[in-house]
């Protein structure tokens, strides 16, 4: 039955600014449904973003919302979470926001395994600023700053997240909204840093430059380029070239930062008391 | 017992009213995603020059709807609801 | 013999004062000559139930303290020149979003890596103008242990009261020197105003009841939006020119209409002074000795020592210019605060610098020489 | 003595900075004087020259940096070489004669004590070099009272080392007296 | 009908001018309203054998252009406020290491994310003081297409001639407007001096032959050291106070002793002016129209339009202050350049701002009103 | 036979500033020997660093040397390399320099696979600034900013390098100088971004705080905590806890940035000619 | 006409910005006039309202922003709503009557042409809406010569579409004449 | 042939002069690494209060040196050379 998005939206700000057929809205919906499933009070949730099309999300959703500077959302979120470890802090970032300018904060949030959920809306392009190449732009694809095709290889955000220590990592696509919702939900439930990479679509800035300007066609492209983890295991690197693996890629119990810091407080207070 | 259970299920299904699909016109940007994704061709795109991309979605075959929710889940604009 | 007196390092005293002022969150990245602040916080904050975190860089530290402050926890960071440069973008965010935070910059030689272990006063102008766009901040430059303590408490108080980032400028001398000091308990602590209206009526940038609207901590039932974009009173982005002009003017006014409250300075033998000194921080101390040396030689020198550097005590310096013919500005740089002094005197006095860079302070006899050269 | 400037120089690890802290604490906490202590901070070689300046006065220390040093203790040649320039002409120079040989005899009033040797021979532990030095310094300069330095040393002495440190301190006092420095008149109380 | 005239976007013209000036390396990170420069460079530089790279952020872009310049390739980057803030630390490195680079800042509304698609002139003070430590830079603010072209070429020339970072300040109006322009060929190109001594005798910061020592490109047989620490003439770190003082003074002097060469400005109907305007960039254009409007009404207004903003044409403004009673400073900010004007006039004229923020420019009639209100 | 280090050193700057027993010198020596083996002219080599004890290397070695800002060495090096792709650009960084403040540039140099060699001297501490925790400080170890033990887990630099796309990655220790030399040499020979992580020692700032202040003892500690890749394969995660894997961890042929950009130039010039 | 200000408004994707560029190029390149073109840059919704301003003059354009617009072409209602305010009272307002219905009749001199319909009906391709509009604009305002706009349109027309575009342009001219705008006197040469 | 080759090798070995170990006193910081690492105990630490950490390395049994180079490779201070 129809989901009550209105309850979670700032209806006076709607319709949102995203272009016709833009995948961001699909991710935001999955996020709202997952929040609803968690049964969290809206007052206990913060949604934090950097700058970009994706990062306009905070303006539309009715939580404690924080629209920070480009690439820095995780740093603000870390402060929020440490100040109130009992609350739920969600970060939503574009691929440029999270993995270009924000790459370092991403790395260290993973390492700290701090109990935040990061949703990366990966549309392999800088949407907001007009279609410049992002660190996830496919090799050879066109962008306004890659008129002869992208020279550098795309970053595998989920893979780096795992290597850096994130304890829950999953990748879905906007063509599979239910799956996305499930991953985000599992990310919320997970204690530790959770990364959900949502392969998305930017028909305007990416699509138009790469003969995929029709939202439907682009959505299909995304779906076709995703390979479920199980299936990927049986494929050769050549077959996987240019594809991305979807599914719950990593799920581990690991020391979480705010919990561990609580132990530091205890140790410190004992030490102080002892003196 | 097995029979009864089945009967109950059938009964429940019957209780459920026919699907109702609501399109929020002011939100719809005419991207065509819902039209394409609907497995039973419930929706159609209607040209409308006053709208975003010159078109808006309309529900043409509500009776065919299976309530699979695919359209609702994938509409990027919060513009379609299936009850 | 009072056991409460202790030998305090300047940096440690800032940290301790911050904790006394209610600071419960510190995010930092080590850098000479400020690292002792982080180290002290790492040790002491968890003891008092607070949180210390070493972030991956200074940008992150600045972001984290804004986040924590927004959740209602008084927060600070500490750094030196290179790190201060990196904090500038997020400092601007704290300005436009009006989030109270305190930033300590223990100044070392610059530019760039410069002279990491030597003092300078080279970040005076950067403290005012380091981030892009029109913005207003408060900067405090204490000179003595008591000013370091009270200045730090004041920094938090002003940040909370005016919803503004407050910068504390020390220099390596003050940061690293140890001096006897007894922590007082006669200081006031100010907390930010909380909304007295229900959530439906709350607007985080509402100017209808004054220039500093109350700030509801996140997670307390007031679900609003905070952005680095220009915004309307509800905190949502706007491009409405009138709203923006009004909002920016309010941000300026909230400080400049309250100069009486914000300005802090010291005057030393100014009453009958015939030559004026304007100096701050450790060079304020050197200048004070120079005043005495000059007076020993019969020269009526006096010192105006701004402690609030920004906003600058413009009127006081104007008055000084009416009184004396020459104002000397000793600074450990090649001329920064002097520019503001020149601007304020409107040609009413001759303004000259006494400048030194390279890691050594300007000693009182050097200032004395400069005084004697001008009379 | 309205403002008395001391410098202790050594090499990293010798503990001169702690010695400076103890002296300043003696002044501030136990003698009610004013004092500023500033260590050198260099990002340079550990094991390299290091120093600490202590300024002590009966009135508040306004200018916090050493300007003309009255007393310089050098525990290493390297440290003497790098840091002696600010010692006043005619200032007191105390060197550990085991470790420092070349000094400017003409410029300073030089006192040589084989401090490291003494520490080993008389106390049996090199770590007390600094305590002996503090004894010497206080007895030579009288910048703080003996009682104050005793209290300050005791307050900082690791558990179990109190006696050893006290002995070392007294050894310092004694060596200074041997070199002709007058014993303390009992004026610690009035020093405040 | 000359086919060589084209409709140029301001941003594109900067890029094209840079290439004509010899720029062969561009590193950038997209940001509105400067992204077109990067896009043009991405397209054009490889055509002329140069290199474009999109870096991971603005910090990286700034580092990359310094690196490329050190290898002898003229280099630039382009950004806007938030990115300019991030570049500050490495900008300071270019200052102390004296590496020629050009940085374009197309100003938008601020602080923080501010008003990304709207013009401002809010980064004037930051251009001078954004990085920590004493440092000296050149900042140029062209107003017309020809100035944009020649100013960009000049930026490279000055950078090379003085081994200094040069900042070009445009605003969103100038960056995004398109205007007819025919690229000239009557411009000079200056390349940095190369050493004329063998490697053994080469010192990259040797002041014995002048304030701007030749800079040997890396990989050409001159193996020297470059550092962001204060250094001696050979480029190795030093903490020698005299050497540092001398080096820092030389760095200042290399600009301030060459003001005749560096300063660039325009005067409009100043000869008989009774009221003066000081305005730059697009607001210089608005002010020029305002001068004409005022004169139509019999008011003798005149405009001093600095194109070099830093160093500021101090003497010219002083002269203006001798001539007129009132100087108006229209700027798209709440008062930045006016501070420098106030400083320079030494009370000889009454200085007032005409300010507007919120994304709209100050239109000529608004300036006219301000003029009329003062006479 | 004795190696002629003098030829590569700036002898007037010696002895170097590193503390007695500090491992940095061992790495620098390995680097010099590897350079010698390559037969490169000193004029063709640039050594670039950020800020830190490790980053003082450029001052001592007789090449084109560049001591940049903290964490940014790779960005300057990228500019140098792009300006002169025919030259050899080596970056030497501390763990803080490379993986804390410099983490983002690290990530993207890996991704671009640009032909630079990065030597990370990992002593799991901030040496220069006085023993603060670094992103590689072992969990629970003491540092001046971790008086109650480090709360966050260490970053596995080599693992992240591989995930982000570096095409040659090897890890050695200063206890095994020959091996280090070999890895650096192989890194130089490799076309693409090469990362050599040298597990090193800081007796003063790390050792003293962690009961390992004796250089010899600390060197042994490092040696004992390294597990050769081959051996590690047979070990359980529990057994590997707190250890680090040594050896050539990754070696792959992959599109290199400067070569690829040369193709862009060709395409661009053709496109321009065609117009 | 020393300074003539035009604005074209539409929605993203309609191509009004290119139309503005072509008009400015006609002025600058082919008529030797001065012109400034400034598009709106918004990070806001694509598919949302967009506009381009063109200022044309016989002397250099000093102030580069539109201040009082003489001519406004609105190709979408949304765009009219957002951008009409700067049109002078009594200014020329040309709207695509297929897409724009509500306008302020009292304030402006309003001309309605079913441009999109025309494009479909007469040329058979909606893409030429902008070319027809340019024809209308030039014929109504005479701000550049017909020859210049022809050359500018041709220079920008994708290969194979030259004829279609020329036809569209002429259609624009003709429609303007139908509405009573005088045909061009041959004064293009002297316009410089 | 095999014999000849062996003879040659022996001859070569003999040609090689005895190892010479040089300690550059001004560089040595007395860290003890070389002393510890030498498999044949060629080196010893000699107290010397004028030196960095109060000690400096001395070569006490050069004849035992196998020229394994471990000391040279691992001296962090460029202070030891084996010829
Ligand atoms: C410091 C800084 N640099 C650059 C920008 C400009 N900027 C805004 S959003 C963005 C990238 C947007 O791309 P992405 O993060 O992928 O988000 P998307 O728009 O695709 O959702 C950039 C470069 C900025 N706002 N701040
Ligand atoms: C922007 C900036 N932040 C901080 C510093 C201070 N700083 C200098 S070196 C350093 C870390 C050194 O640690 P590492 O990189 O591991 O090198 P090591 O000294 O251990 O070799 C820091 C934090 C700085 N110079 N610049
Ligand atoms: S530009 Fe791309 S990412 Fe941004 S709203 Fe449009 S389609 Fe979405
Ligand atoms: S719910 Fe399913 S069947 Fe019904 S309209 Fe939507 S997509 Fe079609
Ligand atoms: S998916 Fe949504 S926005 Fe797109 S056409 Fe369907 S209802 Fe409209
Ligand atoms: S502090 Fe540590 S890393 Fe730095 S030189 Fe000393 S031992 Fe080496
Ligand atoms: S070469 Fe080997 S055997 Fe000879 S001294 Fe060195 S470590 Fe000992
Ligand atoms: S390893 Fe080098 S520095 Fe250490 S003791 Fe041996 S020779 Fe001296
Ligand atoms: Mg994106
Ligand atoms: Mg380290």
mmCIF file of C-alpha atoms in Angstrom, chain A residues 74 91 98 106 109-110 116-120 157-162 165-172 183-184 187-188 190 192-198 247-250:
data_model
loop_
_atom_site.group_PDB
_atom_site.id
_atom_site.type_symbol
_atom_site.label_atom_id
_atom_site.label_comp_id
_atom_site.label_asym_id
_atom_site.label_seq_id
_atom_site.Cartn_x
_atom_site.Cartn_y
_atom_site.Cartn_z
ATOM 1 C CA UNK A 74 30.959 13.223 7.233
ATOM 2 C CA UNK A 91 24.817 11.213 5.538
ATOM 3 C CA UNK A 98 31.906 11.587 -1.076
ATOM 4 C CA UNK A 106 35.268 8.925 3.756
ATOM 5 C CA UNK A 109 34.992 7.456 8.797
ATOM 6 C CA UNK A 110 35.421 3.934 7.454
ATOM 7 C CA UNK A 116 26.880 6.603 10.902
ATOM 8 C CA UNK A 117 25.147 5.581 7.710
ATOM 9 C CA UNK A 118 26.519 6.988 4.491
ATOM 10 C CA UNK A 119 24.402 6.790 1.376
ATOM 11 C CA UNK A 120 26.392 7.636 -1.732
ATOM 12 C CA UNK A 157 33.729 3.302 -3.743
ATOM 13 C CA UNK A 158 32.449 0.168 -2.061
ATOM 14 C CA UNK A 159 35.722 -1.625 -2.479
ATOM 15 C CA UNK A 160 37.668 1.217 -0.938
ATOM 16 C CA UNK A 161 35.136 1.390 1.889
ATOM 17 C CA UNK A 162 35.777 -2.226 2.742
ATOM 18 C CA UNK A 165 37.395 -0.560 7.412
ATOM 19 C CA UNK A 166 33.705 0.189 6.952
ATOM 20 C CA UNK A 167 31.898 -2.678 8.583
ATOM 21 C CA UNK A 168 28.742 -2.721 6.463
ATOM 22 C CA UNK A 169 28.984 -2.111 2.729
ATOM 23 C CA UNK A 170 26.302 -2.699 0.142
ATOM 24 C CA UNK A 171 25.706 -1.564 -3.394
ATOM 25 C CA UNK A 172 22.380 -1.293 -5.131
ATOM 26 C CA UNK A 183 20.369 -2.285 2.097
ATOM 27 C CA UNK A 184 19.726 1.070 3.696
ATOM 28 C CA UNK A 187 22.824 -0.293 7.184
ATOM 29 C CA UNK A 188 20.700 1.490 9.782
ATOM 30 C CA UNK A 190 24.159 -2.205 11.705
ATOM 31 C CA UNK A 192 29.255 0.734 12.919
ATOM 32 C CA UNK A 193 29.951 2.690 9.777
ATOM 33 C CA UNK A 194 27.626 1.591 7.006
ATOM 34 C CA UNK A 195 28.090 2.562 3.378
ATOM 35 C CA UNK A 196 25.336 2.102 0.866
ATOM 36 C CA UNK A 197 26.384 2.938 -2.650
ATOM 37 C CA UNK A 198 23.363 3.608 -4.823
ATOM 38 C CA UNK A 247 24.610 -6.806 -3.144
ATOM 39 C CA UNK A 248 25.675 -6.792 0.481
ATOM 40 C CA UNK A 249 29.386 -6.778 -0.087
ATOM 41 C CA UNK A 250 30.595 -6.710 3.457
#
